[in-house]
Short mmCIF file of C-alpha atoms and ligand atoms in Angstrom, two decimals:
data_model
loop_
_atom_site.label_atom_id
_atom_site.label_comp_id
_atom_site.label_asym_id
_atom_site.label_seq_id
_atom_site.Cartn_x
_atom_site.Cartn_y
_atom_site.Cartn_z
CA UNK A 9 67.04 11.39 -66.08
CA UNK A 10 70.07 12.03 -64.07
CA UNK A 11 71.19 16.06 -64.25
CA UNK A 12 75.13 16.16 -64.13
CA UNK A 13 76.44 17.10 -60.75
CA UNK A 14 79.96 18.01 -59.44
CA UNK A 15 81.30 15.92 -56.72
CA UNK A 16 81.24 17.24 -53.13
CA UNK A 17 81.79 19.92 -51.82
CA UNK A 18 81.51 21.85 -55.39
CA UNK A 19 77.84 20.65 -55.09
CA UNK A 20 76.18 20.92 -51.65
CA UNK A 21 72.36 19.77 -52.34
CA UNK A 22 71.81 21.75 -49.10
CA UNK A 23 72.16 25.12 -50.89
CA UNK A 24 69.26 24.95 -52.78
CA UNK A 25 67.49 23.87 -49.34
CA UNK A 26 69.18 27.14 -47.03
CA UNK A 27 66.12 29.26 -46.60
CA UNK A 28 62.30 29.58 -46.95
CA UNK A 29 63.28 32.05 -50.16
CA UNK A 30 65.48 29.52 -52.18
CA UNK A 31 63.27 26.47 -51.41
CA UNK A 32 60.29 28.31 -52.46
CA UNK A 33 62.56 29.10 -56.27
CA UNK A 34 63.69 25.22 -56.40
CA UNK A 35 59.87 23.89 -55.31
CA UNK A 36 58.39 21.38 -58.14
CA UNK A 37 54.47 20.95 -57.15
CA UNK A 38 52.19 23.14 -55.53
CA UNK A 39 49.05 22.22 -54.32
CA UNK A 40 45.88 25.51 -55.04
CA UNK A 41 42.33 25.17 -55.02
CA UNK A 42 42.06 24.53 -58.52
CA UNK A 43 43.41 20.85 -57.22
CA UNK A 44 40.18 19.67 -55.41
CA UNK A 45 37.30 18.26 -55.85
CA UNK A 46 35.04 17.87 -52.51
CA UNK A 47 33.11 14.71 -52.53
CA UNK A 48 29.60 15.38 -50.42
CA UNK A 49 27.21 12.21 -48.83
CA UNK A 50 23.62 13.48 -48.92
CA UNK A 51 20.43 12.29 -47.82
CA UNK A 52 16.50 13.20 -47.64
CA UNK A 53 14.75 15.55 -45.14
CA UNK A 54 14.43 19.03 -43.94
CA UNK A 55 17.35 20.94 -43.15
CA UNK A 56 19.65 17.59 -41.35
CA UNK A 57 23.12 17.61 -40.52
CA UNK A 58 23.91 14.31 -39.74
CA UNK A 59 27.56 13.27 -38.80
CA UNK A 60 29.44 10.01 -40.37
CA UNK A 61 30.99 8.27 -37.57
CA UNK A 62 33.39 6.62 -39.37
CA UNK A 63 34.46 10.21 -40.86
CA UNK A 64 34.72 12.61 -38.41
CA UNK A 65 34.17 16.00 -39.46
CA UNK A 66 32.05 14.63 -42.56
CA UNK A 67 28.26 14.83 -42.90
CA UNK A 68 25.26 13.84 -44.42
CA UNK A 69 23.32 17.04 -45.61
CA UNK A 70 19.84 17.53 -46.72
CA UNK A 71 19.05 19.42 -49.86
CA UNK A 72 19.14 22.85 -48.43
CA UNK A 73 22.50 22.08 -46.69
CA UNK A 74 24.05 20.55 -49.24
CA UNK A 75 23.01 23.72 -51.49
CA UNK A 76 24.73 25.85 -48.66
CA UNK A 77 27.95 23.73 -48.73
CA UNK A 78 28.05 24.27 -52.56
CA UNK A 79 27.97 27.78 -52.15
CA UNK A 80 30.47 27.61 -48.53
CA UNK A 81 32.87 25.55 -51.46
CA UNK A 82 32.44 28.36 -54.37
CA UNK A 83 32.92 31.01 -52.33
CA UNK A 84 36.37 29.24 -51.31
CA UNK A 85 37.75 28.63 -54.95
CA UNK A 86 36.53 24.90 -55.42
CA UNK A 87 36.04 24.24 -58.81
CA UNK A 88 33.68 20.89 -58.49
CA UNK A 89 31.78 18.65 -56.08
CA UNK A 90 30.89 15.28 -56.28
CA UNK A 91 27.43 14.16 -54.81
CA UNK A 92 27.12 10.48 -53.32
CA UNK A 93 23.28 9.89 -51.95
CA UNK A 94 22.50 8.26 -48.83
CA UNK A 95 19.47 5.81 -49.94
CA UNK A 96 16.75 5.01 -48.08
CA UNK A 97 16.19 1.03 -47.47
CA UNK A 98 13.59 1.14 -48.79
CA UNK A 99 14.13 2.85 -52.21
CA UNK A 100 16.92 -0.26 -52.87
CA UNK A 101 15.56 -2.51 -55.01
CA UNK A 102 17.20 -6.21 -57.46
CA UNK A 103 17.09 -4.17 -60.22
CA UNK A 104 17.74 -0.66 -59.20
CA UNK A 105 15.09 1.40 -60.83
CA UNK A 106 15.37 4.38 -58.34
CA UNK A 107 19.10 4.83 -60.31
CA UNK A 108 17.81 6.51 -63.25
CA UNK A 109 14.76 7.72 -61.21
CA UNK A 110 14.85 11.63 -62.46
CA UNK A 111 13.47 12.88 -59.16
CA UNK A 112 15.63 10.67 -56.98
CA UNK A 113 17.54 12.65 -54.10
CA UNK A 114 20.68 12.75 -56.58
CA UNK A 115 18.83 14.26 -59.49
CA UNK A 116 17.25 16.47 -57.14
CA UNK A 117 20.08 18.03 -55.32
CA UNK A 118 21.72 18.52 -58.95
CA UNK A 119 19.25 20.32 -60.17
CA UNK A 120 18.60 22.53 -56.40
CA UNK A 121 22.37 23.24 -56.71
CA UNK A 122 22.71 24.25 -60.47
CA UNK A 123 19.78 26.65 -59.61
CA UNK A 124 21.79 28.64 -56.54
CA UNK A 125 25.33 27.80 -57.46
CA UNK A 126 25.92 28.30 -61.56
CA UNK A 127 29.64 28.14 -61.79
CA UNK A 128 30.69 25.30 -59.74
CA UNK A 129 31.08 21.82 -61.75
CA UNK A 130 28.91 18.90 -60.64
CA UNK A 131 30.17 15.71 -60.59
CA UNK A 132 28.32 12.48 -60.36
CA UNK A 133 29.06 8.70 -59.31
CA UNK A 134 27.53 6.46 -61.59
CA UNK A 135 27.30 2.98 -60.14
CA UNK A 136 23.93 1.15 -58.48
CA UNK A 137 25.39 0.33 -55.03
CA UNK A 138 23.24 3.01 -53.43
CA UNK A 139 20.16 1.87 -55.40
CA UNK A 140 20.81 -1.90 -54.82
CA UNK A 141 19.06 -4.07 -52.28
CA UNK A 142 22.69 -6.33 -52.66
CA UNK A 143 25.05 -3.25 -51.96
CA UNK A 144 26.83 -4.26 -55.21
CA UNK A 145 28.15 -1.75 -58.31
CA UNK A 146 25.76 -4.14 -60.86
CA UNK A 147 23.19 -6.42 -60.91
CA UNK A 148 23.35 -9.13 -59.62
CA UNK A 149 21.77 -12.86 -61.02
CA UNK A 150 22.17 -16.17 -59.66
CA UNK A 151 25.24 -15.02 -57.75
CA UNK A 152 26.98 -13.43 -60.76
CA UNK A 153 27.30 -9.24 -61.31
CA UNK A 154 26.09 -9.50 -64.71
CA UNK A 155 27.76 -6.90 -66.93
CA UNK A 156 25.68 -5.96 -69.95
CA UNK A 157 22.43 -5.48 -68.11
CA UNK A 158 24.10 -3.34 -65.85
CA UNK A 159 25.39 -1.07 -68.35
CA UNK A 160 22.22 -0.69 -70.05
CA UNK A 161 20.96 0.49 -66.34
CA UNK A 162 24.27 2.56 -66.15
CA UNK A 163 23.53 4.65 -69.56
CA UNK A 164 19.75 5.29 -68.23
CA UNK A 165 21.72 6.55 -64.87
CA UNK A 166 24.21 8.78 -66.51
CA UNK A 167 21.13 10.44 -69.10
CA UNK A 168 19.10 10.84 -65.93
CA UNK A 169 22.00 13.19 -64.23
CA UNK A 170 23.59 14.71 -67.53
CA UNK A 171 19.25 15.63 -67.69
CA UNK A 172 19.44 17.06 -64.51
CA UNK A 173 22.51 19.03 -65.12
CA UNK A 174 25.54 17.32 -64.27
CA UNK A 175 29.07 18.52 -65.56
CA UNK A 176 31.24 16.05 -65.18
CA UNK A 177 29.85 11.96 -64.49
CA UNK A 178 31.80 9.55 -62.75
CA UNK A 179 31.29 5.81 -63.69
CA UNK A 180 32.69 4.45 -60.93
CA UNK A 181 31.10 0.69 -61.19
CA UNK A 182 33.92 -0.96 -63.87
CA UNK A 183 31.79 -2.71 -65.71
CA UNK A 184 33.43 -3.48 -69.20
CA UNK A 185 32.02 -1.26 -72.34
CA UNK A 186 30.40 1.30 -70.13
CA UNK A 187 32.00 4.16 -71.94
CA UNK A 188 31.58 4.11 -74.63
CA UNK A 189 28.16 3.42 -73.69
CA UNK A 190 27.20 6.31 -71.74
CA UNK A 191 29.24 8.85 -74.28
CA UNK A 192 27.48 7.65 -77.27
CA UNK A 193 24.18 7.98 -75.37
CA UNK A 194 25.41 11.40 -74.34
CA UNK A 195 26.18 12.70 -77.80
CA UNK A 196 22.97 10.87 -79.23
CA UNK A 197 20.77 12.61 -76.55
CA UNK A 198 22.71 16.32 -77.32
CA UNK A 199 24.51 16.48 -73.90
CA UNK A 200 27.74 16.90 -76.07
CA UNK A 201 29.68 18.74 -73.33
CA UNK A 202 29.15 16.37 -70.36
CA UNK A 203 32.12 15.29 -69.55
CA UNK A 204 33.12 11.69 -68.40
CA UNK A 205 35.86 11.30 -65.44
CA UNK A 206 35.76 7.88 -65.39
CA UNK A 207 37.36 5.39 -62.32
CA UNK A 208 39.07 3.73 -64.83
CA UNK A 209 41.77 1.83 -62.24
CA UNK A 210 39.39 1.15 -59.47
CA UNK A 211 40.73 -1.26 -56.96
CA UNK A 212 39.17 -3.91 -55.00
CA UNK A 213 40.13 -1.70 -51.60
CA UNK A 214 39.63 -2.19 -48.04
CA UNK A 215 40.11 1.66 -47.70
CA UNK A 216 36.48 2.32 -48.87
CA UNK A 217 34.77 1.30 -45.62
CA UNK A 218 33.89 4.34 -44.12
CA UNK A 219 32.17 4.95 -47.33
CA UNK A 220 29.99 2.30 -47.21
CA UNK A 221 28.57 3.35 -44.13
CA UNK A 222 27.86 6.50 -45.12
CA UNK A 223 25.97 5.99 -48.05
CA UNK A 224 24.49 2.96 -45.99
CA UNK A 225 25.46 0.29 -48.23
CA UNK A 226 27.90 -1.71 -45.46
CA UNK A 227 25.07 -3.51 -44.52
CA UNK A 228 23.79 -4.73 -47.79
CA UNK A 229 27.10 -5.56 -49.66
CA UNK A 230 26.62 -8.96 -49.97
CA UNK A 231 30.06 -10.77 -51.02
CA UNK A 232 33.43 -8.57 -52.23
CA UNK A 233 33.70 -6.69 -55.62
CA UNK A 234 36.58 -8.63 -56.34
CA UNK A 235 35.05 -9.20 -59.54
CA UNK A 236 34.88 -6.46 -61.22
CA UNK A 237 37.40 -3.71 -58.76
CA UNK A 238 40.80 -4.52 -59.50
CA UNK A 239 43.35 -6.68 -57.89
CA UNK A 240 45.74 -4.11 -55.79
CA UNK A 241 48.30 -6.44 -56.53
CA UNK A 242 48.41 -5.34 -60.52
CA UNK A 243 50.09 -2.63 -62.06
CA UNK A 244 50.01 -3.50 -65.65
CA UNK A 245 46.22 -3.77 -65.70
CA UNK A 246 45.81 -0.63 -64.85
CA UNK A 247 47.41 0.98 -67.80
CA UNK A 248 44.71 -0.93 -70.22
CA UNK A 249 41.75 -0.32 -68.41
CA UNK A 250 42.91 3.81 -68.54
CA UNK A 251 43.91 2.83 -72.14
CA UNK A 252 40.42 1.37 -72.90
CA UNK A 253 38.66 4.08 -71.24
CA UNK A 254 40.08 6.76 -72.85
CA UNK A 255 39.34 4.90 -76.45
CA UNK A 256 35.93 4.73 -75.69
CA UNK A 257 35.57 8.12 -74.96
CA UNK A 258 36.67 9.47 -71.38
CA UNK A 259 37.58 12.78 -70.98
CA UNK A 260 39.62 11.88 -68.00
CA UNK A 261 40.54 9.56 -65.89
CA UNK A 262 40.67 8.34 -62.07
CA UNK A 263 43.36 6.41 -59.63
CA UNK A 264 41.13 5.26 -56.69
CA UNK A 265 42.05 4.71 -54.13
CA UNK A 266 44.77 7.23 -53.64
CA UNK A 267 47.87 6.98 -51.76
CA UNK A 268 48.43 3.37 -51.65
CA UNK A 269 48.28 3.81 -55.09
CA UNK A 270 50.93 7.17 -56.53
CA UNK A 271 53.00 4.25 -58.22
CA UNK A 272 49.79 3.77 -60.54
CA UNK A 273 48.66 7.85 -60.61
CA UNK A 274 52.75 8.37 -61.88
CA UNK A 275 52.26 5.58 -64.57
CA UNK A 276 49.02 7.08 -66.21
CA UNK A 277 50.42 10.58 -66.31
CA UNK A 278 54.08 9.63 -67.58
CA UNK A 279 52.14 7.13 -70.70
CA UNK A 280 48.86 9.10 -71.21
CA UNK A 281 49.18 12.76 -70.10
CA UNK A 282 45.64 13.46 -70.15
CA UNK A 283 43.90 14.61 -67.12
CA UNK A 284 44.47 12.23 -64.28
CA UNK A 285 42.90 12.71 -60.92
CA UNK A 286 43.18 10.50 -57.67
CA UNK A 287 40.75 9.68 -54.98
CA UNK A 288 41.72 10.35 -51.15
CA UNK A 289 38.99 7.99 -49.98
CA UNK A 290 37.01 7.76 -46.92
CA UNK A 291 39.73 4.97 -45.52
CA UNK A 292 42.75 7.42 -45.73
CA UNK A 293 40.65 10.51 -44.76
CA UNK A 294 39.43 8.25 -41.52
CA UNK A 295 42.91 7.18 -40.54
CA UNK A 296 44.12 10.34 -40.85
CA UNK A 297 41.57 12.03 -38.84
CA UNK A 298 41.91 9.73 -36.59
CA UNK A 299 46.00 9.89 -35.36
CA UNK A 300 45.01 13.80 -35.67
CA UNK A 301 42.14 13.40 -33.26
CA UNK A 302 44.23 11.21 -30.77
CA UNK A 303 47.31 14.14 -30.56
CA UNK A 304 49.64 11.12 -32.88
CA UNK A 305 49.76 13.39 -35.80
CA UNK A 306 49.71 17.11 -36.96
CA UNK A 307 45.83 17.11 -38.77
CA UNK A 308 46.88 20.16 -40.52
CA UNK A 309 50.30 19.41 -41.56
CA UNK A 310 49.44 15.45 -42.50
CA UNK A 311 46.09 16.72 -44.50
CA UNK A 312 48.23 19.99 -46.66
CA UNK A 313 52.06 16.87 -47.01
CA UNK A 314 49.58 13.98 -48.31
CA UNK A 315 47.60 15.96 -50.57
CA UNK A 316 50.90 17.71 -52.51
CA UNK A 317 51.96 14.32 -52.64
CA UNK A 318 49.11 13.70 -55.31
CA UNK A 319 50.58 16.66 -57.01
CA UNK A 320 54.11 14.98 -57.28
CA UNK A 321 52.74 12.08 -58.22
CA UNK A 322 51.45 13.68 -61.41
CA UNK A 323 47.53 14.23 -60.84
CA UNK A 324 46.04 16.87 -61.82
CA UNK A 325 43.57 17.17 -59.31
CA UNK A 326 41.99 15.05 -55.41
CA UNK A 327 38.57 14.31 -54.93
CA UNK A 328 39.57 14.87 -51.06
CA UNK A 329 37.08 14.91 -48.07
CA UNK A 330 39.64 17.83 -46.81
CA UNK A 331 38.49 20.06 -49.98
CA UNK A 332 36.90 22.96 -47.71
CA UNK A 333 39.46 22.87 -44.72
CA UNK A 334 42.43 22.63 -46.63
CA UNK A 335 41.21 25.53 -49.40
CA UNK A 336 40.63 27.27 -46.04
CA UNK A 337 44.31 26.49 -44.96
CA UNK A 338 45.46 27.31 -48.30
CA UNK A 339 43.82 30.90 -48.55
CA UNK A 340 44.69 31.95 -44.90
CA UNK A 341 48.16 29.94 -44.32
C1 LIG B 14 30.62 3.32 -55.40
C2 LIG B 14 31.76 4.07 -54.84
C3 LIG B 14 32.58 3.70 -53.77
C4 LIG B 14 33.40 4.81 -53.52
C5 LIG B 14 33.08 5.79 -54.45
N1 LIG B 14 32.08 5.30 -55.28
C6 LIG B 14 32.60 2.50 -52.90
C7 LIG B 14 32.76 1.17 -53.47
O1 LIG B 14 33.13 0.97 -54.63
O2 LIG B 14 32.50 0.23 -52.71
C8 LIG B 14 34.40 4.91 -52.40
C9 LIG B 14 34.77 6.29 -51.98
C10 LIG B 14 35.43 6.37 -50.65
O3 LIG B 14 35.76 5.36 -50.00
O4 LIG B 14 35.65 7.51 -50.21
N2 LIG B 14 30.82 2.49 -56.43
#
């Protein structure tokens, strides 16, 4: 839509741009705390700290820490985290039993952080990469990521965390039919207000390499996804797997990762206009931490510019590694 204009100089787009005071009465997004969702990497063990290399300024926390963190995040104004496990080795199995295991280190920290923390949301991933001997999202047999078994595994996953007391769960493994899967499991099993943010336009993405490392599955991804994440060259695609999703029962649904991909967050909202969130993944947090580490970029100004830009892009919320420094930046300026 193109708003009428009078030709120069009875319009001067500059006016609107003349001082701190009119640009704040013409500005279209804002970025709050409300925005972000702060994705944690855990692990086992008494009171660790253990830094990501490939992530500076990210950790791996033990229980207690992570319960600390939860609070550190409330305190701030986060709404939600989202827990990722570091698994053992030797916990990662063909078939991925230690997934739906209702003591594993994911269950666990759920339920130690729903004890000290109440009011934040808990999210959850749902995929078996961290439980799989492979490093892939499914199980894998004779070479192929076979779908229906894995969703089977996928519902026993989600129960197991929505059990534990998860808010919100994640799938983030695209296998086909997992949806509706897990949400009429849900309702079947009572858990009627868990809700589902699924990764419904996952992409097949280079950016999530940092990741892997730091829930150690870099070393036992065997292969690509490129079966089941989606082609980054696809557009279309997109709109019916967030289409399909949200028929089978999401409540919302992700862009991942992020800013490569605002053409595809600006497509869901403008079509769907449910609750659309992106992913800042580990790959854009790293570069960016990076140039800011080397003096080649402002860390402060790059983190608060490519986080609004979510915002413009039509999300409704960032799972964002930056979630405690920039609600920091946001509440002191
Ligand atoms: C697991 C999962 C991945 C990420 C979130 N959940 C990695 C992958 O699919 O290989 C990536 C997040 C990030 O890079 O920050 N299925």
């Amino acid at each position: 839509m193109q708003s009428p204009m009078a030709p120069y100089p009875m319009t001067r787009l500059r006016r609107t741009r003349k001082s701190p005071a009119v640009r704040g009465l013409v500005r279209e997004n804002t970025l709050t705390v409300d925005d972000l969702i702060w994705p944690i990497f855990v692990r086992d063990g008494d009171d660790v700290v253990e830094p990501i290399p490939s992530m500076p300024g990210v950790n791996r926390l033990s229980i207690s820490r992570a319960v600390e963190a939860a609070a550190m995040a409330h305190d701030l104004g986060i709404p939600a985290i989202c827990i990722f496990p570091y698994t053992d080795p030797s916990k990662k199995t063909e078939l991925c039993e230690e997934a739906w295991n209702p003591e594993n280190l994911s269950n666990q920290v759920i339920r130690a952080i729903k004890a000290a923390v109440p009011d934040i949301a808990i999210m959850t991933d749902i995929a078996l990469d961290p439980y799989n001997a492979n490093g892939h999202d499914g199980i894998v047999r004779d070479g192929e990521i076979v779908n229906d078994e894995t969703v089977a595994a996928l519902v026993k996953m989600a129960l197991a965390q929505a059990e534990a007391g998860a808010d919100i769960l994640g799938p983030s493994d695209m296998m086909d039919g997992r949806i509706a899967a897990m949400r009429t499991a849900l309702e079947a099993e009572g858990h009627h207000n868990v809700c589902i943010l699924s990764y419904s336009a996952k992409y097949a993405s280079a950016f999530y390499g940092p990741f892997r490392d730091a829930v150690g599955a870099s070393g036992a991804l065997k292969g690509d996804k490129n079966t089941y994440q989606m082609d980054p060259a696809n557009s279309d695609e997109a709109m019916r797997l967030i289409q399909r999703d949200l028929m089978e029962g999401a409540d919302m649904v992700m862009v991942k990762p992020g800013m490569p991909y605002l053409d595809i967050c600006r497509r869901v909202k403008d079509r769907f206009g449910v609750p659309t969130y992106a992913y800042q993944v580990s790959g854009e947090y790293a570069m960016l931490q990076a140039a800011a580490q080397n003096g080649w970029l402002d860390g402060q100004k790059v983190m608060v510019e490519s986080l609004l830009s979510f915002k413009r892009a039509g999300c409704d919320g960032i799972l964002t590694y930056f979630a405690p420094e920039v609600a920091k930046h946001l509440k002191n300026g």
